[in-house]
mmCIF file of C-alpha atoms in Angstrom:
data_model
loop_
_atom_site.group_PDB
_atom_site.id
_atom_site.type_symbol
_atom_site.label_atom_id
_atom_site.label_comp_id
_atom_site.label_asym_id
_atom_site.label_seq_id
_atom_site.Cartn_x
_atom_site.Cartn_y
_atom_site.Cartn_z
ATOM 1 C CA UNK G 1 0.000 0.000 0.000
ATOM 2 C CA UNK G 2 3.018 2.276 0.337
ATOM 3 C CA UNK G 3 2.944 5.760 1.873
ATOM 4 C CA UNK G 4 -0.137 7.964 1.468
ATOM 5 C CA UNK G 5 -0.658 11.584 2.468
ATOM 6 C CA UNK G 6 -4.245 12.502 3.365
ATOM 7 C CA UNK G 7 -5.480 16.089 3.038
ATOM 8 C CA UNK G 8 -8.803 17.585 4.095
ATOM 9 C CA UNK G 9 -9.627 21.285 3.893
ATOM 10 C CA UNK G 10 -13.311 20.844 3.097
ATOM 11 C CA UNK G 11 -14.661 21.930 6.512
ATOM 12 C CA UNK G 12 -13.504 24.342 9.212
ATOM 13 C CA UNK G 13 -10.314 22.507 10.114
ATOM 14 C CA UNK G 14 -7.251 21.793 8.004
ATOM 15 C CA UNK G 15 -6.434 18.101 8.470
ATOM 16 C CA UNK G 16 -3.458 16.115 7.227
ATOM 17 C CA UNK G 17 -2.277 12.598 7.975
ATOM 18 C CA UNK G 18 0.348 10.156 6.836
ATOM 19 C CA UNK G 19 -0.337 6.430 6.452
ATOM 20 C CA UNK G 20 2.269 3.769 5.761
ATOM 21 C CA UNK G 21 1.169 0.268 4.763
ATOM 22 C CA UNK G 22 -2.321 0.887 6.139
ATOM 23 C CA UNK G 23 -1.257 2.279 9.536
ATOM 24 C CA UNK G 24 -1.446 5.956 10.466
ATOM 25 C CA UNK G 25 2.002 7.134 11.560
ATOM 26 C CA UNK G 26 1.070 10.763 12.159
ATOM 27 C CA UNK G 27 -1.611 13.370 11.689
ATOM 28 C CA UNK G 28 -2.328 16.951 12.661
ATOM 29 C CA UNK G 29 -5.263 19.367 12.674
ATOM 30 C CA UNK G 30 -5.394 23.149 12.637
ATOM 31 C CA UNK G 31 -8.433 25.402 12.694
ATOM 32 C CA UNK G 32 -7.080 28.162 10.490
ATOM 33 C CA UNK G 33 -10.262 29.819 9.214
ATOM 34 C CA UNK G 34 -9.645 31.613 5.956
ATOM 35 C CA UNK G 35 -5.881 30.969 6.168
ATOM 36 C CA UNK G 36 -6.048 27.397 4.903
ATOM 37 C CA UNK G 37 -4.152 28.145 1.700
ATOM 38 C CA UNK G 38 -1.214 29.668 3.568
ATOM 39 C CA UNK G 39 -1.303 27.217 6.505
ATOM 40 C CA UNK G 40 -1.477 23.934 4.584
ATOM 41 C CA UNK G 41 2.089 23.806 3.144
ATOM 42 C CA UNK G 42 3.607 24.554 6.551
ATOM 43 C CA UNK G 43 1.511 21.858 8.233
ATOM 44 C CA UNK G 44 2.685 19.282 5.706
ATOM 45 C CA UNK G 45 6.332 20.298 6.092
ATOM 46 C CA UNK G 46 6.073 20.158 9.885
ATOM 47 C CA UNK G 47 4.426 16.728 9.883
ATOM 48 C CA UNK G 48 7.055 15.234 7.584
ATOM 49 C CA UNK G 49 9.898 16.787 9.566
ATOM 50 C CA UNK G 50 8.489 15.484 12.868
ATOM 51 C CA UNK G 51 8.317 11.959 11.452
ATOM 52 C CA UNK G 52 11.680 12.074 9.723
ATOM 53 C CA UNK G 53 10.025 11.470 6.372
ATOM 54 C CA UNK G 54 10.520 13.003 2.962
ATOM 55 C CA UNK G 55 7.958 14.010 0.363
ATOM 56 C CA UNK G 56 9.837 11.721 -2.020
ATOM 57 C CA UNK G 57 8.630 8.776 0.104
ATOM 58 C CA UNK G 58 5.043 9.351 -1.032
ATOM 59 C CA UNK G 59 3.287 6.926 -3.366
ATOM 60 C CA UNK G 60 -0.168 8.561 -3.311
ATOM 61 C CA UNK G 61 -1.996 11.677 -2.129
ATOM 62 C CA UNK G 62 -5.616 11.258 -1.005
ATOM 63 C CA UNK G 63 -7.710 14.434 -0.944
ATOM 64 C CA UNK G 64 -11.146 15.041 0.578
ATOM 65 C CA UNK G 65 -13.038 16.507 -2.368
ATOM 66 C CA UNK G 66 -16.315 17.415 -0.645
ATOM 67 C CA UNK G 67 -19.054 18.089 -0.203
ATOM 68 C CA UNK G 68 -18.232 20.955 2.115
ATOM 69 C CA UNK G 69 -17.037 24.541 1.930
ATOM 70 C CA UNK G 70 -16.333 25.598 -1.642
ATOM 71 C CA UNK G 71 -13.110 27.535 -1.002
ATOM 72 C CA UNK G 72 -11.658 24.918 1.335
ATOM 73 C CA UNK G 73 -12.276 22.118 -1.152
ATOM 74 C CA UNK G 74 -10.473 24.111 -3.833
ATOM 75 C CA UNK G 75 -7.524 24.783 -1.506
ATOM 76 C CA UNK G 76 -7.070 21.089 -0.710
ATOM 77 C CA UNK G 77 -7.419 20.011 -4.324
ATOM 78 C CA UNK G 78 -5.088 22.688 -5.688
ATOM 79 C CA UNK G 79 -2.314 22.020 -3.187
ATOM 80 C CA UNK G 80 -2.599 18.243 -3.282
ATOM 81 C CA UNK G 81 -2.724 18.101 -7.075
ATOM 82 C CA UNK G 82 0.241 20.467 -7.457
ATOM 83 C CA UNK G 83 2.307 18.446 -4.974
ATOM 84 C CA UNK G 84 1.405 15.167 -6.671
ATOM 85 C CA UNK G 85 2.244 16.596 -10.084
ATOM 86 C CA UNK G 86 5.657 17.678 -8.864
ATOM 87 C CA UNK G 87 6.328 14.254 -7.372
ATOM 88 C CA UNK G 88 4.957 12.358 -10.361
ATOM 89 C CA UNK G 89 2.413 10.391 -8.313
ATOM 90 C CA UNK G 90 -1.388 9.978 -8.584
ATOM 91 C CA UNK G 91 -4.130 11.395 -6.376
ATOM 92 C CA UNK G 92 -7.282 9.752 -5.033
ATOM 93 C CA UNK G 93 -10.500 11.695 -4.300
ATOM 94 C CA UNK G 94 -12.188 10.781 -1.005
ATOM 95 C CA UNK G 95 -15.692 11.791 0.062
ATOM 96 C CA UNK G 96 -15.718 14.169 3.025
ATOM 97 C CA UNK G 97 -18.948 12.630 4.306
ATOM 98 C CA UNK G 98 -17.600 9.099 4.042
ATOM 99 C CA UNK G 99 -14.420 10.083 5.888
ATOM 100 C CA UNK G 100 -16.592 11.574 8.641
ATOM 101 C CA UNK G 101 -18.648 8.372 8.812
ATOM 102 C CA UNK G 102 -15.511 6.282 9.373
ATOM 103 C CA UNK G 103 -15.159 7.978 12.778
ATOM 104 C CA UNK G 104 -18.011 5.824 14.178
ATOM 105 C CA UNK G 105 -17.353 2.199 13.146
ATOM 106 C CA UNK G 106 -20.141 0.543 15.165
ATOM 107 C CA UNK G 107 -21.472 -2.569 13.351
ATOM 108 C CA UNK G 108 -25.177 -2.327 12.527
ATOM 109 C CA UNK G 109 -25.272 1.403 13.177
ATOM 110 C CA UNK G 110 -26.666 3.795 10.580
ATOM 111 C CA UNK G 111 -24.557 6.937 10.350
ATOM 112 C CA UNK G 112 -25.617 10.210 8.747
ATOM 113 C CA UNK G 113 -22.942 12.917 8.477
ATOM 114 C CA UNK G 114 -24.607 16.347 8.173
ATOM 115 C CA UNK G 115 -22.804 19.510 7.044
ATOM 116 C CA UNK G 116 -24.200 23.007 6.636
ATOM 117 C CA UNK G 117 -24.598 23.942 2.976
ATOM 118 C CA UNK G 118 -26.267 27.368 3.152
ATOM 119 C CA UNK G 119 -29.357 28.937 4.660
ATOM 120 C CA UNK G 120 -31.747 26.027 5.276
ATOM 121 C CA UNK G 121 -29.841 23.476 3.201
ATOM 122 C CA UNK G 122 -27.516 20.693 4.350
ATOM 123 C CA UNK G 123 -25.193 18.144 2.770
ATOM 124 C CA UNK G 124 -25.819 14.611 3.943
ATOM 125 C CA UNK G 125 -25.507 10.960 3.071
ATOM 126 C CA UNK G 126 -26.279 7.696 4.832
ATOM 127 C CA UNK G 127 -23.937 4.820 5.674
ATOM 128 C CA UNK G 128 -24.423 1.460 7.373
ATOM 129 C CA UNK G 129 -21.484 0.205 9.439
ATOM 130 C CA UNK G 130 -20.919 -3.426 8.486
ATOM 131 C CA UNK G 131 -19.772 -6.320 10.659
ATOM 132 C CA UNK G 132 -16.552 -6.397 8.639
ATOM 133 C CA UNK G 133 -15.667 -2.888 9.771
ATOM 134 C CA UNK G 134 -16.545 -1.172 6.506
ATOM 135 C CA UNK G 135 -19.289 1.136 5.311
ATOM 136 C CA UNK G 136 -22.205 0.486 2.981
ATOM 137 C CA UNK G 137 -24.008 3.441 1.395
ATOM 138 C CA UNK G 138 -27.729 3.601 2.196
ATOM 139 C CA UNK G 139 -28.353 7.174 1.031
ATOM 140 C CA UNK G 140 -26.382 8.755 -1.781
ATOM 141 C CA UNK G 141 -24.658 12.030 -0.962
ATOM 142 C CA UNK G 142 -26.967 14.922 -1.630
ATOM 143 C CA UNK G 143 -27.970 18.449 -0.652
ATOM 144 C CA UNK G 144 -31.468 18.907 0.788
ATOM 145 C CA UNK G 145 -33.605 21.202 2.972
ATOM 146 C CA UNK G 146 -33.203 20.822 6.735
ATOM 147 C CA UNK G 147 -36.801 19.699 7.294
ATOM 148 C CA UNK G 148 -36.503 16.982 4.660
ATOM 149 C CA UNK G 149 -33.265 15.768 6.234
ATOM 150 C CA UNK G 150 -34.873 15.638 9.684
ATOM 151 C CA UNK G 151 -37.732 13.485 8.329
ATOM 152 C CA UNK G 152 -35.232 10.968 6.979
ATOM 153 C CA UNK G 153 -33.287 10.872 10.225
ATOM 154 C CA UNK G 154 -36.438 10.474 12.325
ATOM 155 C CA UNK G 155 -37.598 7.523 10.221
ATOM 156 C CA UNK G 156 -34.418 5.505 10.734
ATOM 157 C CA UNK G 157 -33.595 3.190 13.649
ATOM 158 C CA UNK G 158 -30.175 2.796 15.293
ATOM 159 C CA UNK G 159 -29.137 6.078 13.768
ATOM 160 C CA UNK G 160 -26.363 8.432 14.849
ATOM 161 C CA UNK G 161 -25.876 11.886 13.323
ATOM 162 C CA UNK G 162 -22.350 13.207 12.896
ATOM 163 C CA UNK G 163 -21.904 16.936 12.414
ATOM 164 C CA UNK G 164 -18.939 19.248 12.168
ATOM 165 C CA UNK G 165 -20.600 22.286 13.751
ATOM 166 C CA UNK G 166 -23.822 21.651 15.643
ATOM 167 C CA UNK G 167 -24.221 25.343 16.464
ATOM 168 C CA UNK G 168 -24.989 26.036 12.793
ATOM 169 C CA UNK G 169 -27.474 23.150 12.577
ATOM 170 C CA UNK G 170 -30.218 24.351 14.903
ATOM 171 C CA UNK G 171 -32.742 21.943 13.358
ATOM 172 C CA UNK G 172 -30.934 19.099 15.155
ATOM 173 C CA UNK G 173 -31.705 20.543 18.587
ATOM 174 C CA UNK G 174 -34.084 18.230 20.386
ATOM 175 C CA UNK G 175 -33.654 15.465 17.823
ATOM 176 C CA UNK G 176 -34.465 12.009 19.184
ATOM 177 C CA UNK G 177 -31.350 10.347 17.719
ATOM 178 C CA UNK G 178 -27.813 10.762 19.120
ATOM 179 C CA UNK G 179 -25.898 13.702 17.634
ATOM 180 C CA UNK G 180 -22.106 13.783 17.855
ATOM 181 C CA UNK G 181 -20.526 17.197 17.310
ATOM 182 C CA UNK G 182 -17.064 18.226 16.132
ATOM 183 C CA UNK G 183 -16.597 15.361 13.667
ATOM 184 C CA UNK G 184 -14.233 16.085 10.800
ATOM 185 C CA UNK G 185 -12.561 14.185 7.966
ATOM 186 C CA UNK G 186 -9.308 13.346 9.754
ATOM 187 C CA UNK G 187 -6.190 13.329 7.629
ATOM 188 C CA UNK G 188 -5.261 9.800 8.624
ATOM 189 C CA UNK G 189 -8.719 8.541 7.732
ATOM 190 C CA UNK G 190 -8.633 10.236 4.330
ATOM 191 C CA UNK G 191 -5.225 8.658 3.697
ATOM 192 C CA UNK G 192 -6.418 5.184 4.731
ATOM 193 C CA UNK G 193 -9.442 5.327 2.447
ATOM 194 C CA UNK G 194 -7.329 6.565 -0.438
ATOM 195 C CA UNK G 195 -4.749 3.840 0.110
ATOM 196 C CA UNK G 196 -7.441 1.179 -0.028
ATOM 197 C CA UNK G 197 -8.662 2.574 -3.339
ATOM 198 C CA UNK G 198 -5.399 2.948 -5.182
ATOM 199 C CA UNK G 199 -7.180 1.477 -8.210
ATOM 200 C CA UNK G 200 -9.391 4.599 -8.261
ATOM 201 C CA UNK G 201 -6.465 7.023 -8.270
ATOM 202 C CA UNK G 202 -6.335 9.577 -11.075
ATOM 203 C CA UNK G 203 -3.857 11.969 -12.638
ATOM 204 C CA UNK G 204 -3.428 15.169 -10.578
ATOM 205 C CA UNK G 205 -4.804 17.433 -13.301
ATOM 206 C CA UNK G 206 -8.065 15.465 -13.551
ATOM 207 C CA UNK G 207 -9.272 15.420 -9.930
ATOM 208 C CA UNK G 208 -12.485 17.375 -9.339
ATOM 209 C CA UNK G 209 -14.422 18.668 -6.358
ATOM 210 C CA UNK G 210 -17.734 17.145 -5.319
ATOM 211 C CA UNK G 211 -19.523 20.432 -4.589
ATOM 212 C CA UNK G 212 -23.142 19.202 -5.047
ATOM 213 C CA UNK G 213 -24.289 22.788 -5.529
ATOM 214 C CA UNK G 214 -23.172 26.046 -7.083
ATOM 215 C CA UNK G 215 -21.057 28.402 -4.941
ATOM 216 C CA UNK G 216 -22.534 31.467 -3.250
ATOM 217 C CA UNK G 217 -22.015 34.612 -5.280
ATOM 218 C CA UNK G 218 -21.808 38.076 -3.811
#
């Protein structure tokens, strides 16, 4: 499986992680707000230096490509693709929602990551945690109104909601199902998923963001 760098800038935090032969050997997170573009290169350099690794050791770069915040997705894709191009290695797109769902590997549990899209809209998708420790999609990733999302969540059993910022998702207040806050697409998780899907890797100049909606203008 080699050495994989995982990058996620699609939500509020900037996350990176390094995985070697399927095991995470280091990861770091920084909440940098609008400074993701300037913070990301330094985070990568610091992580590699702390582990005594070199960028030339990389075989693959896995990048969370959304859905999430438009600018952050672009930052992660642009940096990761440029780095991969310079190293002559491929990149692998990884769903932000799926990477979030991997944070709760409870067999038989239905997991719905929910991320603020805009106004009364949210990004979501549904996953079933399997007995083998994997995930099975039960609701394709989509953007929908909050009230529609709540109806889906309320109709499911053994459901846990994962959200990055519960304060911005007021419709979840008082929800009957468990809601876990502060969940992000950890760099090590993104790298692990990418390493498992090396057959889905693409050339750096062909990777695209999974935005699910048009960006806000003005």
